[in-house]
PDB file of C-alpha atoms and ligand atoms in Angstrom:
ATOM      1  CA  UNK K   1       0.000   0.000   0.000  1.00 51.00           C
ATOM      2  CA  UNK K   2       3.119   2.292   1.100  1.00 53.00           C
ATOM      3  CA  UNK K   3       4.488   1.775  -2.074  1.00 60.00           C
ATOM      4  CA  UNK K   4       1.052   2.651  -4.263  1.00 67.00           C
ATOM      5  CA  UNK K   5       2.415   6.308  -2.912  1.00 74.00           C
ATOM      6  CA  UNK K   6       5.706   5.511  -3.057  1.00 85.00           C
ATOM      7  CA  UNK K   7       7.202   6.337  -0.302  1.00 90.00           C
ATOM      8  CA  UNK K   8       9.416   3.128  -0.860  1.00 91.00           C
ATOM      9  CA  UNK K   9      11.200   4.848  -3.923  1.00 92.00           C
ATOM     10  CA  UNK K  10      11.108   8.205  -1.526  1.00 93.00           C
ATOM     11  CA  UNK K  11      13.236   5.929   1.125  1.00 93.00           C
ATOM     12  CA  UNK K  12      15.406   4.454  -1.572  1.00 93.00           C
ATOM     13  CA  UNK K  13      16.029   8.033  -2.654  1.00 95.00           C
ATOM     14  CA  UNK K  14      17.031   8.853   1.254  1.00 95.00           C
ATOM     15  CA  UNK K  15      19.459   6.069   2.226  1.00 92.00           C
ATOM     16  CA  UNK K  16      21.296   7.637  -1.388  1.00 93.00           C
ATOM     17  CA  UNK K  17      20.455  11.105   0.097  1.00 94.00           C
ATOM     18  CA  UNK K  18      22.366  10.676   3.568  1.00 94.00           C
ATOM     19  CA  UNK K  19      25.491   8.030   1.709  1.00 91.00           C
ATOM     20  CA  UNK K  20      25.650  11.430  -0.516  1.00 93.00           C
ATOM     21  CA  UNK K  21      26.838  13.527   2.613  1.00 94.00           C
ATOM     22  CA  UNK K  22      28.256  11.064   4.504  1.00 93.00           C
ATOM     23  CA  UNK K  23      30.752  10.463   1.730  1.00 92.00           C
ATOM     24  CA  UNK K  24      31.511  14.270   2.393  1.00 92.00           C
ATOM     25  CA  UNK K  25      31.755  14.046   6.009  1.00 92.00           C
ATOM     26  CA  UNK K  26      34.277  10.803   5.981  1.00 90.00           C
ATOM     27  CA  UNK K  27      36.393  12.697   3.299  1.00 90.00           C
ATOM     28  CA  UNK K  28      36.753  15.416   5.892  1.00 92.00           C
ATOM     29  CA  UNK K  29      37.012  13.302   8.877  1.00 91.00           C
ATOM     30  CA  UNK K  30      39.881  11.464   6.513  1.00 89.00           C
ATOM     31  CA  UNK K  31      41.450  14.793   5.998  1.00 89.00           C
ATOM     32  CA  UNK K  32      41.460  13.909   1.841  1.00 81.00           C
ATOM     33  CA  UNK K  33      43.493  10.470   2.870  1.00 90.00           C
ATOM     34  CA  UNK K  34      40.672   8.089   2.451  1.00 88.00           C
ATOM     35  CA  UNK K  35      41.896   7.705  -1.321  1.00 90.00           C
ATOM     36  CA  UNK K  36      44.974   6.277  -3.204  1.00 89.00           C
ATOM     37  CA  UNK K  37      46.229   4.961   0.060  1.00 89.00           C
ATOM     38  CA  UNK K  38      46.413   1.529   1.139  1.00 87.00           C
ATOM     39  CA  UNK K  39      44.587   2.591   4.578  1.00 89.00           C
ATOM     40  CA  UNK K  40      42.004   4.318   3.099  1.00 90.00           C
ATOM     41  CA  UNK K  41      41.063   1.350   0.513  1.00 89.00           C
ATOM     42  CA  UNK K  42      40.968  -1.174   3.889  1.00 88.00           C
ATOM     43  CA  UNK K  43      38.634   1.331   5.427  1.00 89.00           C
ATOM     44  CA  UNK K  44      36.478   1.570   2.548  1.00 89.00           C
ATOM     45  CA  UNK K  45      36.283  -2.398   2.250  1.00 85.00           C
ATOM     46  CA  UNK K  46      35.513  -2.622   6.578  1.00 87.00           C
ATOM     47  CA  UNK K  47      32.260  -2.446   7.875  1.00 86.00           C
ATOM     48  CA  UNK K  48      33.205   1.046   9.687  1.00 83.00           C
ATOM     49  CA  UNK K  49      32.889   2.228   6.193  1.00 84.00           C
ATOM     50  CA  UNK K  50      30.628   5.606   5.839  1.00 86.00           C
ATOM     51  CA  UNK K  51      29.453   6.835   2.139  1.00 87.00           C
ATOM     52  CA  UNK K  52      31.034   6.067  -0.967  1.00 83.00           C
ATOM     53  CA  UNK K  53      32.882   2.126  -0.748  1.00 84.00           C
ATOM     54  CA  UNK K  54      33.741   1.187  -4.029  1.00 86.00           C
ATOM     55  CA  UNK K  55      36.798   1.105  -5.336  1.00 88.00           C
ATOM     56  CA  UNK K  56      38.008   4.028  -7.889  1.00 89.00           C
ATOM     57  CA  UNK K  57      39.511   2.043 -10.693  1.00 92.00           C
ATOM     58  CA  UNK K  58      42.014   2.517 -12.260  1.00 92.00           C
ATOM     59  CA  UNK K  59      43.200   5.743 -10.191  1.00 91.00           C
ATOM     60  CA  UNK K  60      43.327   2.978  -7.302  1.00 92.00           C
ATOM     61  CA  UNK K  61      43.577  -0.704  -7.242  1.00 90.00           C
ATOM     62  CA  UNK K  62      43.051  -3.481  -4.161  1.00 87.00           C
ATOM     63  CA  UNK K  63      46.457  -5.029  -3.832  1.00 86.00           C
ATOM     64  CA  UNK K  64      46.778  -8.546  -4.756  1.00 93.00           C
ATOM     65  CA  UNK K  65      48.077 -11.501  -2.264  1.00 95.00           C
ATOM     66  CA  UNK K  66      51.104 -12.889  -3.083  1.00 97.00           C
ATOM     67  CA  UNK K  67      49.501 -16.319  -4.497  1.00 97.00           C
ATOM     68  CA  UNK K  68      47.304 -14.148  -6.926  1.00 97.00           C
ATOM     69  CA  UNK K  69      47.859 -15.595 -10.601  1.00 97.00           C
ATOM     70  CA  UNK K  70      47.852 -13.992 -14.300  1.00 97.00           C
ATOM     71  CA  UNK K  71      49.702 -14.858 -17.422  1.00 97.00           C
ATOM     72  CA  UNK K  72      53.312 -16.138 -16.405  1.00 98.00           C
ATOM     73  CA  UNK K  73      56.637 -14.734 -17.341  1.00 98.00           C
ATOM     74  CA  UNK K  74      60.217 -15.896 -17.766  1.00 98.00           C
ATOM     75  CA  UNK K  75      62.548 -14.634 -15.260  1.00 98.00           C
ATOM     76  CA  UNK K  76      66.042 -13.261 -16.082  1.00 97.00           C
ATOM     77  CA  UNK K  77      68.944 -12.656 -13.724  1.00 96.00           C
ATOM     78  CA  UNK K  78      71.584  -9.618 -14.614  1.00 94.00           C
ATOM     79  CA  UNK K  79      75.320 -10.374 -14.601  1.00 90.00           C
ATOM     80  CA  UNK K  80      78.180  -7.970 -13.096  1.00 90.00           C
ATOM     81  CA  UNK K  81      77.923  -5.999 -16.126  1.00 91.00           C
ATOM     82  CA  UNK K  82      73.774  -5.653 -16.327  1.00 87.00           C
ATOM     83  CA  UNK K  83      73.200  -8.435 -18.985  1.00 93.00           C
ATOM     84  CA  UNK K  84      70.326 -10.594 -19.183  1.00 94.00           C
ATOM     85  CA  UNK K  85      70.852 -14.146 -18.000  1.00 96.00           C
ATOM     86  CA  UNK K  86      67.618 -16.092 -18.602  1.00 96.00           C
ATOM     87  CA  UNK K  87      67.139 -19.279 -16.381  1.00 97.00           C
ATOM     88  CA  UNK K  88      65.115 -21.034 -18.634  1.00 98.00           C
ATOM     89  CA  UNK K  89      66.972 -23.983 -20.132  1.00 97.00           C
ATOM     90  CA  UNK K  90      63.977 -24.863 -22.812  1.00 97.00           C
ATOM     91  CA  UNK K  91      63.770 -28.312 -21.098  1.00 97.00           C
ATOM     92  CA  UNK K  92      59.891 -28.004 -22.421  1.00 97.00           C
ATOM     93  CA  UNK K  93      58.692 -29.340 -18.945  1.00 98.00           C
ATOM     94  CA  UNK K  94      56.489 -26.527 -19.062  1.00 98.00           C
ATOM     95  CA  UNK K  95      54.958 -27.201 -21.884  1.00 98.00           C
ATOM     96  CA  UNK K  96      54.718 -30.710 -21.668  1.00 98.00           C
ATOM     97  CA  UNK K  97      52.268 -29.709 -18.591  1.00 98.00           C
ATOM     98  CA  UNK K  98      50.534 -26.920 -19.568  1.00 98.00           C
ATOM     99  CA  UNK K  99      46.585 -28.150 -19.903  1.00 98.00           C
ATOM    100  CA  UNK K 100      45.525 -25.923 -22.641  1.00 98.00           C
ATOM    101  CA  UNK K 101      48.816 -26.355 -24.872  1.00 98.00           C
ATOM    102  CA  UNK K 102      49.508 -22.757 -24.820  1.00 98.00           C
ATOM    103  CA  UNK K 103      53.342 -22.605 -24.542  1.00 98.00           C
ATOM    104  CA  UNK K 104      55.721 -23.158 -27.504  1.00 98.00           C
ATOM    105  CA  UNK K 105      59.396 -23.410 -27.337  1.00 98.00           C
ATOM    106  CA  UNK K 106      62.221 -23.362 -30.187  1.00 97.00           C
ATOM    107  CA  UNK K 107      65.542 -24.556 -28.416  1.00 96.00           C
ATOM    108  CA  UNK K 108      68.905 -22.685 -29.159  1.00 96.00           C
ATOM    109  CA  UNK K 109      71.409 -24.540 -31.473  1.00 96.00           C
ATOM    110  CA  UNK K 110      75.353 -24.675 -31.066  1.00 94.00           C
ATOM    111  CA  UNK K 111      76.206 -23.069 -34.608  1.00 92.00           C
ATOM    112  CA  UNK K 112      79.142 -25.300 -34.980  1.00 94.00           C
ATOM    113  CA  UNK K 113      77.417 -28.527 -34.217  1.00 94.00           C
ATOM    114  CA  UNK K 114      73.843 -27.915 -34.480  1.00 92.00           C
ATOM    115  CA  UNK K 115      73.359 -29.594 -31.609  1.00 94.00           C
ATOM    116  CA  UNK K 116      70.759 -28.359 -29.430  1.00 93.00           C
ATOM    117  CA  UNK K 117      71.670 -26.306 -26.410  1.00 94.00           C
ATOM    118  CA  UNK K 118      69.599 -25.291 -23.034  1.00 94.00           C
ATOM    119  CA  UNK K 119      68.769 -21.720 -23.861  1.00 95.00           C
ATOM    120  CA  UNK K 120      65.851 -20.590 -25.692  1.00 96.00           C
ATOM    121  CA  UNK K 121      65.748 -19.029 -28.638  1.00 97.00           C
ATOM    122  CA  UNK K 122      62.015 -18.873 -28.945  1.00 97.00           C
ATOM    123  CA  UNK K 123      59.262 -18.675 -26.284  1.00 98.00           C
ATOM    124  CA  UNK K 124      55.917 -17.929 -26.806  1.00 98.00           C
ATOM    125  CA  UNK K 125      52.881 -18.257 -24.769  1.00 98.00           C
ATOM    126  CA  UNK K 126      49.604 -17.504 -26.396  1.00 98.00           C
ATOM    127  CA  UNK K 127      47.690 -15.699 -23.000  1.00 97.00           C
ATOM    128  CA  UNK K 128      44.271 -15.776 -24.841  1.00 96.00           C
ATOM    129  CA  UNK K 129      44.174 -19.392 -24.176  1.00 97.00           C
ATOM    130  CA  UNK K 130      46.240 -19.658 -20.613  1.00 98.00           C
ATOM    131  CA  UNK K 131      44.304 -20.392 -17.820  1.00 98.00           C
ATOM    132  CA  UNK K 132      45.996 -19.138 -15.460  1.00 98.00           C
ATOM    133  CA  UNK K 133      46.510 -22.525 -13.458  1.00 98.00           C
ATOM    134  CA  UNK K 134      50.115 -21.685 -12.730  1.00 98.00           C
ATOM    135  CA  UNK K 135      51.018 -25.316 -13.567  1.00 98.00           C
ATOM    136  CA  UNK K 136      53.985 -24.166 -15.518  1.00 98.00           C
ATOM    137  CA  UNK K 137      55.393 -22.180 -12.810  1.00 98.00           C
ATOM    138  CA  UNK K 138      55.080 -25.490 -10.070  1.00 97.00           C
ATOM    139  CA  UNK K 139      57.079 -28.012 -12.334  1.00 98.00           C
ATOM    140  CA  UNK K 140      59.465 -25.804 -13.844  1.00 98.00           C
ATOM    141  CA  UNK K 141      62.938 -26.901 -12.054  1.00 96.00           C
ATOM    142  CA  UNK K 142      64.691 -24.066 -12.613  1.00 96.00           C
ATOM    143  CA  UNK K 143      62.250 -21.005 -11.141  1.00 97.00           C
ATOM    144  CA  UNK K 144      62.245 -19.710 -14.589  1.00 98.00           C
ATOM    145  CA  UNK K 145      58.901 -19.074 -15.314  1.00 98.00           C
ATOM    146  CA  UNK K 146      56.241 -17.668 -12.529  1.00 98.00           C
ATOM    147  CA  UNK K 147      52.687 -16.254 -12.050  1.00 98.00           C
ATOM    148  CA  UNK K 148      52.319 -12.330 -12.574  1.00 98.00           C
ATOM    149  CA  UNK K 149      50.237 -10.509 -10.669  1.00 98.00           C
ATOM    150  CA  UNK K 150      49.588  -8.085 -13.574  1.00 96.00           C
ATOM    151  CA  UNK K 151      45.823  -7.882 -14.756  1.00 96.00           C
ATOM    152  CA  UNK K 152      45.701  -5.475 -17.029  1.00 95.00           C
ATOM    153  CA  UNK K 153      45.991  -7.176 -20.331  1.00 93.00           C
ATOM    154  CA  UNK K 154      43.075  -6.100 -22.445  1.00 91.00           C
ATOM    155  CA  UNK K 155      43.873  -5.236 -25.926  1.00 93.00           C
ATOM    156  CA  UNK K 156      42.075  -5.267 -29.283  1.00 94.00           C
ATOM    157  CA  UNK K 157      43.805  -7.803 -31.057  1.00 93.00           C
ATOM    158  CA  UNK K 158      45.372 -11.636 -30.166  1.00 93.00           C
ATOM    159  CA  UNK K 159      47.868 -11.567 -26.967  1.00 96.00           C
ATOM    160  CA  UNK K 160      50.227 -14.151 -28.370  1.00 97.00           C
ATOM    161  CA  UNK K 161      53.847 -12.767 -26.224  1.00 98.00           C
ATOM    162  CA  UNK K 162      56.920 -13.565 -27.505  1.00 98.00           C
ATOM    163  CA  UNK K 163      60.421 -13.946 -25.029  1.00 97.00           C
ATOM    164  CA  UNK K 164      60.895 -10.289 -25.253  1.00 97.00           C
ATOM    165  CA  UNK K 165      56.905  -9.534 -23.858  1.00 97.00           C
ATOM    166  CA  UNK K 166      57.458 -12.391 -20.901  1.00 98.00           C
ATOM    167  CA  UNK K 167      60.521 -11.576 -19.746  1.00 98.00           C
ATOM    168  CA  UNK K 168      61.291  -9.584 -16.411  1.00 98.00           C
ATOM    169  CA  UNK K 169      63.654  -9.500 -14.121  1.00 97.00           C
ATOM    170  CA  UNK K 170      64.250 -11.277 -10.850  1.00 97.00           C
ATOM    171  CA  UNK K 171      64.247  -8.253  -8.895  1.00 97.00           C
ATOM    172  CA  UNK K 172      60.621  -7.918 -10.138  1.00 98.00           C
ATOM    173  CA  UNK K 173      59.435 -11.389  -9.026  1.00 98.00           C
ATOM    174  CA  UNK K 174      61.525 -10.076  -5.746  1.00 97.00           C
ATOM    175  CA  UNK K 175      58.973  -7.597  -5.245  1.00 97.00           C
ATOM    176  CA  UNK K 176      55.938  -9.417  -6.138  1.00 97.00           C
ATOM    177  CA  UNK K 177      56.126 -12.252  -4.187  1.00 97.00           C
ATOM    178  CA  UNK K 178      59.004 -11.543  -1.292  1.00 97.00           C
ATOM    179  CA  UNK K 179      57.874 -14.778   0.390  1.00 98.00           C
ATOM    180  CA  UNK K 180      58.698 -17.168  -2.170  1.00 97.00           C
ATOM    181  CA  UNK K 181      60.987 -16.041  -4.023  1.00 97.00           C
ATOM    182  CA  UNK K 182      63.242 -15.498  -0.448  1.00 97.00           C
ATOM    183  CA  UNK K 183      62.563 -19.467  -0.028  1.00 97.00           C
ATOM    184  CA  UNK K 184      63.889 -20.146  -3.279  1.00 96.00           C
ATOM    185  CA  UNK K 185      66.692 -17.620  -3.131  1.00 95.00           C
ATOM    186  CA  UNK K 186      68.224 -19.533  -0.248  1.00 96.00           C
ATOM    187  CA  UNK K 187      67.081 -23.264  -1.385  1.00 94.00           C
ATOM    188  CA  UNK K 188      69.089 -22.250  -4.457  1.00 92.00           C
ATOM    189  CA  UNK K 189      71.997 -21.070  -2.673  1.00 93.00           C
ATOM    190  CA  UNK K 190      72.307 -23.668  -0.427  1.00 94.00           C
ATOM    191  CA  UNK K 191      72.092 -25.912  -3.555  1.00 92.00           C
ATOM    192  CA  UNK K 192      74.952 -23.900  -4.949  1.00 90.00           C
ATOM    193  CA  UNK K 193      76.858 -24.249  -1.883  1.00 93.00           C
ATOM    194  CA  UNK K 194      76.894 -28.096  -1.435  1.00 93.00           C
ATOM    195  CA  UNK K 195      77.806 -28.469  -5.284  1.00 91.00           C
ATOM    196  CA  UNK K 196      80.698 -26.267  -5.049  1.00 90.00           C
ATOM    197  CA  UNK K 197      81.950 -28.385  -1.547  1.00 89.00           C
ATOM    198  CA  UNK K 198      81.126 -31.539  -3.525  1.00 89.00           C
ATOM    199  CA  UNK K 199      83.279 -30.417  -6.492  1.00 85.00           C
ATOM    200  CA  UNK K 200      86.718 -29.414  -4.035  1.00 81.00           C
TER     201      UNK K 200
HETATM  202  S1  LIG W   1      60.423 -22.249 -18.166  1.00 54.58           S
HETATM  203 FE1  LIG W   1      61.272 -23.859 -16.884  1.00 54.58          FE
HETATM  204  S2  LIG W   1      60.135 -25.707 -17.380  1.00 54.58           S
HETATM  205 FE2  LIG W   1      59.759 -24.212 -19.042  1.00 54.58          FE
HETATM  206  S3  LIG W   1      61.284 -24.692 -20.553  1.00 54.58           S
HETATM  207 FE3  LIG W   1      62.143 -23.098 -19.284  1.00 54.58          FE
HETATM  208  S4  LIG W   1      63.312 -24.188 -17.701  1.00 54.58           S
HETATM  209 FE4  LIG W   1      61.956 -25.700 -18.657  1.00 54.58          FE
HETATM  210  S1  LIG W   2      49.415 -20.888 -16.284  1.00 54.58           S
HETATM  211 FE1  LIG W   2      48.601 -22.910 -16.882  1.00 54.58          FE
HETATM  212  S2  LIG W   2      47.581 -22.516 -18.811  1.00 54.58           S
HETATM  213 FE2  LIG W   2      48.880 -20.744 -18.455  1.00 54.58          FE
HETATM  214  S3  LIG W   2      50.781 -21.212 -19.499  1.00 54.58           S
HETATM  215 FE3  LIG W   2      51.028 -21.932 -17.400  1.00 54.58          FE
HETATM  216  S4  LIG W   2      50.414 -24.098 -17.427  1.00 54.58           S
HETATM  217 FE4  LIG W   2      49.655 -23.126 -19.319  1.00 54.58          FE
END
């Protein structure tokens, strides 16, 4: 009956009224911090939050966990002198795994022999098709390919990325994932360590 009137649309209208000035208020009580920080995005997520919640995208984004998954991408070390040293060895394990069949690798040759050596000299991954399992990154055995957290991938034509596209440095993977890559960092080092008493 309320409604043949509606005063149901009239209360709809209200609780958008008072979120209207509260948004205001918090801003002020927030002193202008309530955006593009990392506080003021928890605040807006907890259930203290007063006014406007959502998130502004793409002026601000919710950081991702650590575990969070996108396309992969190779990681390279840098020598003493700043050169790229890729740790993929195009063993193909990777591919061999991957469920959808969207990784394809061209092994290096030795131009004197022609025998095949462990470097790449192709590697492609076609992201259209990846889904994102992160299969690749668990079996590769030399931490040479891992999860990105980067999302923002849309483009108007076919994402096929070549060696060039996936490849980023260790540093980075440092930074987007601390946790693991510290336990692999020392695993690897301690690896390094036994080899080199082994070999004395
Ligand atoms: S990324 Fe890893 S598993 Fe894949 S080919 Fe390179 S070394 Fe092998
Ligand atoms: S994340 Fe999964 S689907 Fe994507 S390339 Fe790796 S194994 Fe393939």
């Amino acid at each position: 009956m309320n409604d043949m009137f509606g005063k149901g649309i009239l209360r709809g209208l209200g609780v958008s009224l008072k979120r209207f000035f509260e948004t205001y208020l918090d801003d002020l009580a927030w002193m202008g911090k309530r955006y593009r920080t990392d506080e003021g995005i928890a605040h807006r997520g907890g259930k203290d939050a007063r006014g406007i919640f959502t998130v502004q995208y793409p002026e601000e984004k919710i950081p991702v966990p650590e575990e969070f998954r996108c396309v992969p991408f190779l990681v390279y070390d840098e020598d003493i002198n700043g050169l790229k040293q890729m740790r993929c060895t195009s063993c193909g394990i990777c591919a061999k795994v991957c469920p959808p069949q969207c990784i394809w690798i061209v092994r290096s040759a030795d131009p004197s022999t022609g025998r095949p050596i462990p470097d790449p000299a192709q590697f492609t991954i076609d992201a259209d098709i990846c889904m994102n399992c992160g299969l690749c990154a668990e079996f590769c055995p030399f931490d040479a390919i891992k999860m990105d957290h980067d999302y923002e991938l849309a483009s108007g034509m076919r994402n096929i990325y070549n060696m060039d596209r996936l490849s980023k440095s260790a540093k980075y993977y440092e930074y987007i994932r601390p946790v693991n890559a510290k336990r692999e960092n020392t695993y690897r080092a301690a690896k390094a360590a036994s080899r080199a008493e082994r070999a004395e």
